[in-house]
XYZ file of N, CA, C and O in Angstrom:
552
model
N 0.807 -1.197 0.000
C 0.000 0.000 0.000
C 0.848 1.258 0.000
O 0.376 2.311 -0.364
N 2.107 1.188 0.484
C 2.988 2.344 0.453
C 3.873 2.286 -0.773
O 4.294 1.221 -1.208
N 4.158 3.423 -1.321
C 5.055 3.502 -2.457
C 6.492 3.440 -1.958
O 6.795 3.945 -0.879
N 7.388 2.854 -2.699
C 8.781 2.743 -2.226
C 9.430 4.113 -2.181
O 9.198 4.966 -3.026
N 10.264 4.297 -1.192
C 10.987 5.558 -1.100
C 12.160 5.521 -2.042
O 12.835 4.511 -2.190
N 12.393 6.658 -2.659
C 13.476 6.722 -3.625
C 14.753 7.231 -2.981
O 15.820 7.147 -3.562
N 14.683 7.737 -1.753
C 15.863 8.295 -1.099
C 16.880 7.207 -0.790
O 18.078 7.462 -0.752
N 16.409 5.991 -0.554
C 17.339 4.923 -0.228
C 18.119 4.474 -1.454
O 19.258 4.063 -1.348
N 17.523 4.534 -2.637
C 18.201 4.080 -3.827
C 18.885 5.198 -4.595
O 19.729 4.941 -5.427
N 18.526 6.452 -4.329
C 19.114 7.571 -5.043
C 19.654 8.578 -4.033
O 19.306 8.543 -2.862
N 20.457 9.461 -4.495
C 21.014 10.474 -3.605
C 20.099 11.684 -3.486
O 20.467 12.679 -2.896
N 18.916 11.597 -4.058
C 17.972 12.710 -4.018
C 17.418 12.871 -2.610
O 17.306 11.916 -1.859
N 17.059 14.094 -2.266
C 16.504 14.329 -0.944
C 14.975 14.269 -0.948
O 14.355 14.548 0.055
N 14.391 13.926 -2.089
C 12.948 13.832 -2.166
C 12.538 12.374 -2.235
O 13.247 11.536 -2.779
N 11.397 12.068 -1.692
C 10.886 10.706 -1.758
C 9.391 10.757 -2.005
O 8.742 11.774 -1.793
N 8.841 9.657 -2.469
C 7.411 9.558 -2.696
C 6.764 8.987 -1.455
O 7.193 7.964 -0.934
N 5.719 9.623 -0.999
C 4.977 9.118 0.157
C 3.501 9.260 -0.124
O 3.064 10.185 -0.780
N 2.742 8.343 0.437
C 1.295 8.433 0.325
C 0.833 9.520 1.279
O 1.281 9.602 2.407
N -0.045 10.356 0.798
C -0.541 11.439 1.639
C -2.052 11.329 1.758
O -2.666 10.402 1.261
N -2.640 12.286 2.409
C -4.081 12.254 2.653
C -4.866 12.876 1.505
O -5.991 13.302 1.690
N -4.276 12.966 0.307
C -4.985 13.550 -0.823
C -6.038 12.603 -1.381
O -6.918 13.010 -2.096
N -5.956 11.320 -1.102
C -6.921 10.359 -1.633
C -6.225 9.333 -2.503
O -5.000 9.304 -2.625
N -7.007 8.473 -3.085
C -6.453 7.372 -3.866
C -5.775 7.890 -5.119
O -6.299 8.721 -5.830
N -4.572 7.380 -5.379
C -3.873 7.703 -6.608
C -3.095 9.002 -6.592
O -2.416 9.316 -7.541
N -3.186 9.780 -5.533
C -2.479 11.048 -5.476
C -1.182 10.862 -4.710
O -1.164 10.312 -3.626
N -0.110 11.323 -5.277
C 1.205 11.191 -4.667
C 1.844 12.565 -4.668
O 1.719 13.329 -5.613
N 2.545 12.892 -3.608
C 3.249 14.161 -3.574
C 4.709 13.925 -3.210
O 5.052 12.925 -2.586
N 5.534 14.865 -3.580
C 6.940 14.800 -3.226
C 7.119 15.414 -1.851
O 6.598 16.478 -1.558
N 7.871 14.735 -1.002
C 8.116 15.244 0.339
C 9.577 15.034 0.665
O 10.173 14.051 0.220
N 10.183 15.913 1.440
C 11.574 15.705 1.806
C 11.703 14.475 2.705
O 10.841 14.216 3.536
N 12.760 13.722 2.521
C 12.956 12.535 3.343
C 13.433 12.946 4.717
O 14.006 14.019 4.913
N 13.228 12.092 5.692
C 13.586 12.420 7.068
C 15.090 12.453 7.265
O 15.590 13.125 8.145
N 15.856 11.712 6.449
C 17.304 11.693 6.609
C 17.954 12.976 6.115
O 19.048 13.308 6.530
N 17.293 13.699 5.216
C 17.897 14.908 4.665
C 17.667 16.131 5.537
O 18.197 17.185 5.255
N 16.906 15.984 6.612
C 16.622 17.142 7.455
C 17.872 17.627 8.165
O 18.051 18.812 8.392
N 18.777 16.713 8.521
C 19.984 17.134 9.218
C 21.020 17.707 8.264
O 21.911 18.425 8.679
N 20.920 17.391 6.961
C 21.883 17.857 5.983
C 21.556 19.264 5.510
O 22.437 20.025 5.156
N 20.276 19.633 5.538
C 19.848 20.935 5.032
C 20.408 22.056 5.876
O 20.441 21.972 7.098
N 20.850 23.127 5.238
C 21.297 24.279 6.020
C 20.099 24.928 6.703
O 18.955 24.736 6.298
N 20.382 25.681 7.736
C 19.277 26.308 8.467
C 18.563 27.298 7.553
O 19.195 28.077 6.841
N 17.261 27.226 7.582
C 16.457 28.091 6.720
C 16.430 29.499 7.288
O 16.629 29.713 8.481
N 16.173 30.450 6.435
C 16.055 31.837 6.867
C 14.838 31.970 7.770
O 13.865 31.236 7.634
N 14.869 32.881 8.717
C 13.708 33.039 9.597
C 12.489 33.459 8.788
O 12.609 34.168 7.782
N 11.312 33.008 9.187
C 10.114 33.360 8.417
C 9.863 34.858 8.454
O 10.070 35.522 9.466
N 9.452 35.384 7.304
C 9.146 36.808 7.215
C 7.858 37.100 7.955
O 6.920 36.326 7.902
N 7.826 38.210 8.605
C 6.610 38.617 9.280
C 5.786 39.418 8.295
O 6.216 40.452 7.810
N 4.612 38.909 7.979
C 3.725 39.576 7.047
C 2.711 40.362 7.860
O 1.985 39.800 8.668
N 2.698 41.649 7.657
C 1.731 42.478 8.368
C 0.657 42.909 7.383
O 0.955 43.407 6.306
N -0.557 42.672 7.757
C -1.673 43.117 6.933
C -2.458 44.135 7.727
O -2.689 43.974 8.919
N -2.848 45.177 7.061
C -3.601 46.233 7.710
C -4.974 46.268 7.082
O -5.115 46.523 5.891
N -5.981 45.946 7.875
C -7.342 45.982 7.375
C -7.832 47.417 7.401
O -7.804 48.068 8.434
N -8.283 47.893 6.272
C -8.817 49.236 6.170
C -10.325 49.129 6.375
O -11.037 48.670 5.506
N -10.780 49.534 7.533
C -12.198 49.428 7.881
C -12.891 50.724 7.505
O -12.389 51.811 7.786
N -14.030 50.597 6.845
C -14.803 51.754 6.403
C -16.183 51.739 7.039
O -16.729 50.678 7.332
N -16.740 52.926 7.206
C -18.149 53.080 7.580
C -18.835 53.541 6.313
O -18.531 54.614 5.786
N -19.729 52.732 5.798
C -20.362 53.070 4.524
C -21.779 52.536 4.464
O -22.248 51.873 5.373
N -22.464 52.854 3.357
C -23.836 52.425 3.161
C -23.879 51.027 2.536
O -23.060 50.697 1.684
N -24.863 50.251 2.962
C -25.195 48.992 2.290
C -26.624 49.163 1.800
O -27.538 49.413 2.588
N -26.836 49.058 0.497
C -28.151 49.331 -0.072
C -29.096 48.150 0.114
O -28.744 47.008 -0.148
N -30.287 48.460 0.547
C -31.377 47.495 0.662
C -32.606 48.143 0.041
O -32.538 49.226 -0.496
N -33.726 47.491 0.111
C -34.950 48.065 -0.443
C -35.232 47.554 -1.836
O -34.559 46.684 -2.362
N -36.273 48.126 -2.429
C -36.697 47.693 -3.761
C -36.061 48.545 -4.850
O -35.361 49.520 -4.567
N -36.387 48.202 -6.071
C -35.964 49.006 -7.199
C -36.676 50.363 -7.131
O -37.874 50.430 -6.870
N -35.941 51.436 -7.341
C -36.434 52.823 -7.278
C -36.932 53.221 -5.884
O -37.576 54.239 -5.730
N -36.653 52.412 -4.883
C -37.017 52.746 -3.511
C -35.847 52.365 -2.603
O -35.914 51.363 -1.888
N -34.770 53.139 -2.618
C -33.577 52.748 -1.869
C -33.754 52.887 -0.365
O -34.518 53.727 0.124
N -33.054 52.048 0.351
C -32.995 52.075 1.801
C -31.578 51.645 2.158
O -31.099 50.633 1.656
N -30.903 52.429 2.951
C -29.501 52.164 3.244
C -29.307 51.852 4.718
O -29.910 52.475 5.583
N -28.430 50.889 4.980
C -27.964 50.635 6.340
C -26.554 51.177 6.453
O -25.751 51.027 5.535
N -26.254 51.801 7.573
C -24.907 52.287 7.840
C -24.174 51.138 8.523
O -24.593 50.663 9.577
N -23.090 50.680 7.890
C -22.383 49.496 8.378
C -20.888 49.768 8.502
O -20.347 50.657 7.845
N -20.239 48.997 9.353
C -18.781 48.956 9.431
C -18.363 47.710 8.674
O -18.846 46.612 8.965
N -17.477 47.874 7.683
C -17.125 46.765 6.815
C -15.690 46.940 6.325
O -15.181 48.063 6.296
N -15.054 45.843 5.964
C -13.723 45.892 5.375
C -13.824 46.600 4.024
O -14.759 46.370 3.265
N -12.864 47.459 3.723
C -12.951 48.266 2.503
C -12.882 47.424 1.238
O -13.342 47.848 0.192
N -12.324 46.210 1.318
C -12.206 45.364 0.137
C -13.477 44.558 -0.128
O -13.611 43.950 -1.183
N -14.411 44.556 0.810
C -15.637 43.769 0.660
C -16.603 44.466 -0.289
O -16.560 45.677 -0.488
N -17.508 43.680 -0.863
C -18.490 44.252 -1.787
C -19.524 45.075 -1.020
O -19.583 45.025 0.212
N -20.378 45.785 -1.734
C -21.310 46.725 -1.108
C -22.292 46.030 -0.172
O -22.599 46.519 0.904
N -22.817 44.885 -0.582
C -23.748 44.162 0.267
C -23.065 43.000 0.985
O -23.695 42.019 1.332
N -21.750 43.102 1.198
C -21.011 42.047 1.889
C -21.399 41.979 3.352
O -22.151 42.807 3.878
N -20.872 40.970 4.020
C -21.198 40.778 5.429
C -20.491 41.836 6.270
O -19.263 41.907 6.294
N -21.248 42.659 6.995
C -20.621 43.745 7.763
C -20.072 43.253 9.098
O -20.454 42.197 9.605
N -19.184 44.038 9.658
C -18.673 43.766 10.996
C -19.726 44.152 12.024
O -19.965 43.426 12.987
N -20.392 45.300 11.796
C -21.423 45.774 12.720
C -22.371 46.710 11.984
O -21.956 47.469 11.109
N -23.654 46.649 12.351
C -24.649 47.602 11.852
C -24.676 48.802 12.794
O -24.760 48.648 14.007
N -24.638 50.001 12.221
C -24.602 51.217 13.040
C -25.854 52.066 12.900
O -25.983 53.062 13.598
N -26.738 51.702 12.006
C -27.965 52.474 11.842
C -28.508 52.321 10.443
O -28.096 51.444 9.688
N -29.460 53.184 10.093
C -30.064 53.143 8.762
C -30.406 54.549 8.308
O -30.458 55.487 9.109
N -30.644 54.684 6.982
C -31.008 55.957 6.372
C -32.001 55.677 5.263
O -31.751 54.858 4.381
N -33.145 56.366 5.321
C -34.168 56.237 4.292
C -34.209 57.548 3.510
O -34.774 58.536 3.981
N -33.614 57.591 2.296
C -33.574 58.857 1.559
C -34.927 59.273 0.992
O -35.115 60.452 0.667
N -35.875 58.341 0.870
C -37.197 58.696 0.340
C -37.988 59.528 1.351
O -38.702 60.452 0.981
N -37.861 59.202 2.622
C -38.580 59.925 3.672
C -37.661 60.829 4.487
O -38.120 61.472 5.429
N -36.370 60.839 4.143
C -35.365 61.637 4.855
C -35.337 61.313 6.350
O -35.263 62.194 7.199
N -35.367 60.029 6.674
C -35.322 59.583 8.072
C -34.012 58.858 8.320
O -33.506 58.146 7.446
N -33.483 59.026 9.536
C -32.265 58.319 9.919
C -32.401 57.801 11.336
O -33.154 58.344 12.150
N -31.677 56.758 11.613
C -31.526 56.236 12.965
C -30.078 55.782 13.078
O -29.655 54.849 12.384
N -29.299 56.456 13.928
C -27.871 56.192 14.025
C -27.471 55.895 15.461
O -28.002 56.504 16.396
N -26.532 54.976 15.628
C -25.977 54.636 16.935
C -24.715 55.483 17.120
O -23.613 55.055 16.792
N -24.897 56.698 17.651
C -23.804 57.665 17.736
C -22.623 57.178 18.588
O -21.475 57.345 18.174
N -22.838 56.578 19.769
C -21.672 56.134 20.543
C -20.839 55.074 19.814
O -19.608 55.115 19.852
N -21.497 54.155 19.126
C -20.760 53.128 18.387
C -20.018 53.727 17.201
O -18.892 53.321 16.891
N -20.619 54.718 16.537
C -19.957 55.374 15.403
C -18.711 56.109 15.876
O -17.635 56.004 15.271
N -18.811 56.845 16.981
C -17.653 57.556 17.512
C -16.559 56.591 17.953
O -15.367 56.858 17.784
N -16.966 55.452 18.495
C -15.983 54.443 18.912
C -15.226 53.881 17.708
O -14.002 53.746 17.737
N -15.947 53.578 16.625
C -15.288 53.042 15.431
C -14.378 54.079 14.787
O -13.301 53.750 14.298
N -14.785 55.351 14.785
C -13.935 56.396 14.215
C -12.680 56.570 15.066
O -11.581 56.777 14.535
N -12.817 56.447 16.395
C -11.628 56.551 17.253
C -10.683 55.373 17.046
O -9.480 55.500 17.254
N -11.209 54.228 16.604
C -10.363 53.071 16.306
C -9.693 53.177 14.945
O -8.842 52.370 14.616
N -10.101 54.149 14.126
C -9.455 54.357 12.839
C -10.334 54.072 11.635
O -9.846 54.119 10.508
N -11.612 53.772 11.820
C -12.503 53.530 10.685
C -12.758 54.840 9.956
O -12.979 55.880 10.579
N -12.723 54.795 8.637
C -12.929 55.985 7.822
C -14.322 55.963 7.211
O -14.668 55.006 6.524
N -15.133 56.998 7.432
C -16.444 57.032 6.778
C -16.315 57.403 5.309
O -15.419 58.146 4.921
N -17.219 56.880 4.487
C -17.257 57.282 3.085
C -17.751 58.726 3.018
O -18.237 59.285 4.001
N -17.650 59.335 1.838
C -18.038 60.742 1.717
C -19.513 60.949 2.019
O -19.896 61.884 2.716
N -20.369 60.067 1.486
C -21.811 60.230 1.710
C -22.179 59.967 3.165
O -23.026 60.664 3.729
N -21.542 59.000 3.795
C -21.815 58.738 5.212
C -21.286 59.889 6.059
O -21.925 60.298 7.034
N -20.142 60.455 5.687
C -19.592 61.587 6.436
C -20.539 62.784 6.391
O -20.730 63.469 7.403
N -21.156 63.039 5.227
C -22.139 64.141 5.146
C -23.347 63.859 6.026
O -23.857 64.763 6.703
N -23.800 62.595 6.043
C -24.938 62.228 6.888
C -24.585 62.382 8.373
O -25.391 62.909 9.160
N -23.380 61.967 8.758
C -22.960 62.085 10.158
C -22.763 63.541 10.550
O -23.006 63.918 11.701
N -22.337 64.390 9.610
C -22.193 65.816 9.907
C -23.560 66.469 10.108
O -23.720 67.324 10.981
N -24.554 66.059 9.311
C -25.913 66.588 9.502
C -26.481 66.174 10.846
O -27.247 66.917 11.462
N -26.091 64.984 11.315
C -26.568 64.498 12.614
C -25.689 64.987 13.758
O -25.906 64.594 14.905
N -24.701 65.838 13.466
C -23.782 66.422 14.450
C -22.977 65.367 15.206
O -22.679 65.536 16.385
N -22.616 64.291 14.515
C -21.783 63.258 15.134
C -20.313 63.544 14.854
O -19.462 63.353 15.715
N -19.996 64.025 13.649
C -18.633 64.420 13.297
C -18.676 65.807 12.679
O -19.741 66.319 12.359
N -17.496 66.397 12.518
C -17.383 67.683 11.843
C -16.625 67.471 10.528
O -15.651 66.734 10.493
N -17.090 68.137 9.485
C -16.418 68.031 8.198
C -15.250 69.010 8.149
O -15.244 70.041 8.819
N -14.254 68.672 7.337
C -13.080 69.529 7.180
C -13.405 70.748 6.352
O -14.556 71.011 5.992
N -12.381 71.514 6.021
C -12.606 72.780 5.304
C -13.058 72.570 3.875
O -13.647 73.454 3.286
N -12.827 71.394 3.295
C -13.241 71.139 1.916
C -14.537 70.339 1.843
O -14.894 69.837 0.788
N -15.236 70.188 2.955
C -16.499 69.474 2.949
C -16.373 67.973 3.038
O -17.331 67.260 2.809
N -15.176 67.495 3.370
C -14.968 66.058 3.555
C -14.467 65.810 4.958
O -13.990 66.728 5.636
N -14.551 64.572 5.388
C -14.105 64.229 6.726
C -12.589 64.258 6.781
O -11.907 63.632 5.990
N -12.053 65.040 7.711
C -10.605 65.242 7.788
C -9.963 64.354 8.842
O -8.781 64.446 9.084
N -10.735 63.495 9.500
C -10.214 62.516 10.446
C -9.461 63.096 11.550
O -8.644 62.732 12.215
């Protein structure tokens, strides 16, 4: 059931071993005897990723009848993607809003950036102040 190792018959440091890929699948793996011969590998690089979190609208509602939820979401996610947190809603047809101001201020203090349209809505609700050019200056 096991495939013969080639390290014993050849000077190669690779051998064939059965793995958990399923029937008929074989992968190359380093042999256990070559581990002491290999020079020490370079230390692993530390990869730092910075998630850019945005406060933006997620559109809901029917066609020609928009309804927006104010959400905290990763900037790379799609418009109706799964949000980190719901912060309120905005109905542009009736000009009604419901916003969770303490949670919005907390997310902005953590570094979340509101989109331009959300920043205008938050400025109208007196949650943030817009900069001199009419945009959020953080």
